Amino acid sequence: MQIKNLIDSCYGLKIDDWTMEAGQHWGIFSTYSHAGSLLGRLLAGDLKLEDAVIEGRLKKVGWVSLYLQQQLLEKELADDDTDFMDRLDYGSSVESLVSEVCSNSEQLESLLALTDLVHLRQRGFRQLSTGETRRVMLARALAIEPELLVLDEPYAGLDISHQQQLSQLLQTLSTSIQLLIITSREDELPDCITHVAMFNVEVDNASNIIHRLSDPMTISEWHEHPVMAQLNALSQQRSQQVLELIKQQRYQAKYPDPLVELKNGKVEYTDGLIFKEVNWRINNGEHWQVRGPNGCGKSTLLGLILGDHPQCYSNDITLFGKPRGSGETIWQVKEQIGIVSSALHLQYRVNCSAIEVLLSGFFDSIGLYQKPSKKQMDSAKDWLAILHMSQFERTSFKQLDYGQQRLLLIGRALIKQPVLLILDEPYQGLDFINRKLVMNTLNMIAEENLSQILYVSHHSDDALPAIRNYVDFVGSSDMGYQVEIKTL
């Protein structure tokens, strides 16, 4: 398969000559652009470019990406029949979503077992965690028996156990299927990868930003490439600039200890207990990471604090010095909290511009419905500049790629200097530079106590040195997960 002389001004994509020979498995490293995801969409047939000529194109291409995952979630939301039922509609079951692309029941059972979905087969799609959803997408991609499997950020949302399982599966699949792995993490290229390329940023004569596919290299050449040290230095420099911007705008309300407290916390559904007897206290100056496998209840625990979970009022919760249910409104709680999560990302489906997304952080709204002050507008423009997104000021949020959207939502959470910053897998979709930028910034915020951080990530290399307090979900049984509170 070969792509030659591809220049697309709309997407800023340039590929001079790229060939994927039979038996080769490629890694496309996302340094500072979304071009790798565009290449994945192009090969999968989702993106149509007039001048794109692909010789020897493979006909059966399986594709897994955050972009495709979000599309399926939106379809499921559009088909929500809760208003016409006597119960909540959690969407299509895992079994039905996989079976609709399978050729027979034998293949269905094989794929459910291969992707560890057997125990979730009757679970509704909107009940799944991000990692569980990811495995459904992989099962659907494999169901077409592809010649080429394109995986865009394949480990996103997977817990450590399922990351290891995926690596083993890819090694097995590589003997019969060609693989193209698009990733922003240097340690996420499986052993079967033979060649690597990345997109470099150039500026053309009209001052347009062009993402040009670099000369390919073998995997051994990639391991010796100096680009990682260069990119880490650049991200550290930009992180310091973000921190200075936050300090300039700093204002934070003060509350007595505990800032947050949950006593004998419990969440239980009709089909089972999630967790119980959780006693957790967050004092001023403490930063916490929540850890545990897919589907254990991490996001549920965060939902109790945010007030987004239906069982939050049946639990004994204190927020910012007041017991929940003592007369405060949900907006009074949320004005002190900044949030980034896959759920918020999905909910943010309104047609507003990039700068309006940032401004909405001041008002805790999805979309902008109030007139911002000049100070707020100036702040939003400063954030666009620091995120290198000034050129997208008036661009619709929906027109931006997944990673650009996620970066804006992170800026939206930070812009108002929240007392509590809740980050549930914040790096999904970010390229290497912006992931390191956000990581370094968050660690600096924690070190200087500019906000209290409550953080969820499955990747061990995402651990923030400034965080020394942990909520761990361990074990699993009919009696739910045990929750252990640790301070190191």
Short mmCIF file of N, CA, C and O in Angstrom, two decimals, residues 187-229:
data_model
loop_
_atom_site.label_atom_id
_atom_site.label_comp_id
_atom_site.label_asym_id
_atom_site.label_seq_id
_atom_site.Cartn_x
_atom_site.Cartn_y
_atom_site.Cartn_z
N ASP A 187 6.17 4.44 24.90
CA ASP A 187 6.27 3.08 25.39
C ASP A 187 5.09 2.22 24.95
O ASP A 187 4.91 1.10 25.44
N GLU A 188 4.25 2.71 24.03
CA GLU A 188 3.06 1.97 23.62
C GLU A 188 3.18 1.38 22.22
O GLU A 188 2.18 1.06 21.59
N LEU A 189 4.39 1.23 21.75
CA LEU A 189 4.59 0.55 20.48
C LEU A 189 4.92 -0.90 20.78
O LEU A 189 5.98 -1.20 21.33
N PRO A 190 4.02 -1.83 20.47
CA PRO A 190 4.25 -3.24 20.82
C PRO A 190 5.47 -3.81 20.10
O PRO A 190 5.97 -3.24 19.11
N ASP A 191 5.94 -4.94 20.58
CA ASP A 191 7.17 -5.55 20.07
C ASP A 191 7.09 -5.91 18.59
O ASP A 191 8.13 -6.03 17.92
N CYS A 192 5.88 -6.09 18.08
CA CYS A 192 5.74 -6.50 16.68
C CYS A 192 5.96 -5.35 15.69
O CYS A 192 6.08 -5.58 14.48
N ILE A 193 6.01 -4.11 16.17
CA ILE A 193 6.18 -2.95 15.28
C ILE A 193 7.57 -3.00 14.64
O ILE A 193 8.58 -3.19 15.32
N THR A 194 7.60 -2.82 13.32
CA THR A 194 8.86 -2.89 12.59
C THR A 194 9.36 -1.53 12.12
O THR A 194 10.56 -1.32 11.95
N HIS A 195 8.41 -0.57 11.89
CA HIS A 195 8.79 0.75 11.36
C HIS A 195 7.99 1.85 12.08
O HIS A 195 6.88 1.62 12.53
N VAL A 196 8.61 3.03 12.13
CA VAL A 196 7.99 4.16 12.81
C VAL A 196 8.14 5.42 11.95
O VAL A 196 9.16 5.60 11.27
N ALA A 197 7.12 6.26 11.96
CA ALA A 197 7.19 7.58 11.34
C ALA A 197 6.41 8.55 12.23
O ALA A 197 5.62 8.13 13.08
N MET A 198 6.66 9.83 12.06
CA MET A 198 5.90 10.83 12.80
C MET A 198 5.68 12.04 11.90
O MET A 198 6.31 12.18 10.84
N PHE A 199 4.77 12.89 12.30
CA PHE A 199 4.47 14.08 11.53
C PHE A 199 5.22 15.27 12.12
O PHE A 199 5.12 15.56 13.31
N ASN A 200 5.98 15.95 11.25
CA ASN A 200 6.67 17.17 11.65
C ASN A 200 5.83 18.38 11.27
O ASN A 200 5.06 18.35 10.31
N VAL A 201 5.97 19.46 12.02
CA VAL A 201 5.20 20.68 11.77
C VAL A 201 6.03 21.63 10.90
O VAL A 201 7.18 21.94 11.23
N GLU A 202 5.43 22.07 9.80
CA GLU A 202 6.07 23.04 8.90
C GLU A 202 5.11 24.20 8.64
O GLU A 202 3.92 24.09 8.92
N VAL A 203 5.63 25.28 8.11
CA VAL A 203 4.80 26.43 7.74
C VAL A 203 5.03 26.72 6.27
O VAL A 203 6.19 26.87 5.83
N ASP A 204 3.96 26.77 5.46
CA ASP A 204 4.12 27.00 4.03
C ASP A 204 4.21 28.50 3.72
O ASP A 204 4.21 29.34 4.63
N ASN A 205 4.29 28.84 2.45
CA ASN A 205 4.47 30.23 2.04
C ASN A 205 3.30 31.12 2.42
O ASN A 205 3.44 32.34 2.51
N ALA A 206 2.13 30.53 2.62
CA ALA A 206 0.94 31.29 3.00
C ALA A 206 0.73 31.30 4.52
O ALA A 206 -0.34 31.65 5.01
N SER A 207 1.78 30.89 5.27
CA SER A 207 1.76 30.85 6.73
C SER A 207 0.78 29.82 7.28
O SER A 207 0.34 29.91 8.43
N ASN A 208 0.42 28.82 6.46
CA ASN A 208 -0.42 27.74 6.93
C ASN A 208 0.43 26.67 7.60
O ASN A 208 1.54 26.38 7.14
N ILE A 209 -0.09 26.10 8.67
CA ILE A 209 0.62 25.01 9.35
C ILE A 209 0.39 23.71 8.60
O ILE A 209 -0.74 23.33 8.30
N ILE A 210 1.48 23.03 8.27
CA ILE A 210 1.44 21.78 7.53
C ILE A 210 2.05 20.67 8.39
O ILE A 210 3.11 20.83 8.98
N HIS A 211 1.35 19.54 8.44
CA HIS A 211 1.85 18.37 9.16
C HIS A 211 2.38 17.39 8.11
O HIS A 211 1.61 16.78 7.38
N ARG A 212 3.69 17.25 8.05
CA ARG A 212 4.35 16.46 7.02
C ARG A 212 4.90 15.17 7.62
O ARG A 212 5.63 15.19 8.62
N LEU A 213 4.54 14.05 6.99
CA LEU A 213 5.03 12.75 7.46
C LEU A 213 6.53 12.67 7.26
O LEU A 213 7.04 12.89 6.16
N SER A 214 7.24 12.36 8.32
CA SER A 214 8.70 12.33 8.27
C SER A 214 9.19 11.09 7.53
O SER A 214 8.44 10.17 7.24
N ASP A 215 10.47 11.10 7.25
CA ASP A 215 11.07 9.91 6.66
C ASP A 215 10.93 8.74 7.64
O ASP A 215 11.19 8.88 8.84
N PRO A 216 10.52 7.60 7.15
CA PRO A 216 10.33 6.45 8.04
C PRO A 216 11.66 5.94 8.59
O PRO A 216 12.73 6.15 8.01
N MET A 217 11.57 5.26 9.71
CA MET A 217 12.76 4.66 10.30
C MET A 217 12.40 3.29 10.84
O MET A 217 11.22 2.99 11.09
N THR A 218 13.39 2.46 11.02
CA THR A 218 13.14 1.16 11.62
C THR A 218 12.92 1.35 13.12
O THR A 218 13.24 2.41 13.68
N ILE A 219 12.42 0.33 13.77
CA ILE A 219 12.15 0.43 15.20
C ILE A 219 13.43 0.65 15.99
O ILE A 219 13.45 1.38 16.98
N SER A 220 14.54 0.06 15.55
CA SER A 220 15.81 0.25 16.26
C SER A 220 16.29 1.69 16.10
O SER A 220 16.84 2.28 17.05
N GLU A 221 16.11 2.27 14.92
CA GLU A 221 16.47 3.68 14.71
C GLU A 221 15.61 4.59 15.57
O GLU A 221 16.08 5.61 16.09
N TRP A 222 14.34 4.22 15.74
CA TRP A 222 13.42 5.02 16.55
C TRP A 222 13.88 5.07 18.01
O TRP A 222 13.86 6.12 18.65
N HIS A 223 14.33 3.94 18.53
CA HIS A 223 14.75 3.90 19.93
C HIS A 223 15.98 4.77 20.19
O HIS A 223 16.20 5.19 21.33
N GLU A 224 16.76 5.06 19.15
CA GLU A 224 17.95 5.89 19.30
C GLU A 224 17.71 7.34 18.90
O GLU A 224 18.62 8.17 18.95
N HIS A 225 16.47 7.67 18.51
CA HIS A 225 16.16 9.01 18.01
C HIS A 225 16.18 10.02 19.16
O HIS A 225 15.63 9.75 20.24
N PRO A 226 16.78 11.21 18.97
CA PRO A 226 16.86 12.21 20.05
C PRO A 226 15.58 13.02 20.26
O PRO A 226 15.55 13.91 21.11
N VAL A 227 14.52 12.71 19.53
CA VAL A 227 13.34 13.57 19.56
C VAL A 227 12.70 13.64 20.95
O VAL A 227 12.15 14.66 21.34
N MET A 228 12.75 12.54 21.75
CA MET A 228 12.08 12.53 23.05
C MET A 228 12.65 13.59 23.99
O MET A 228 11.91 14.30 24.66
N ALA A 229 13.97 13.69 24.03
CA ALA A 229 14.59 14.69 24.90
C ALA A 229 14.20 16.10 24.46
O ALA A 229 13.92 16.98 25.29
#
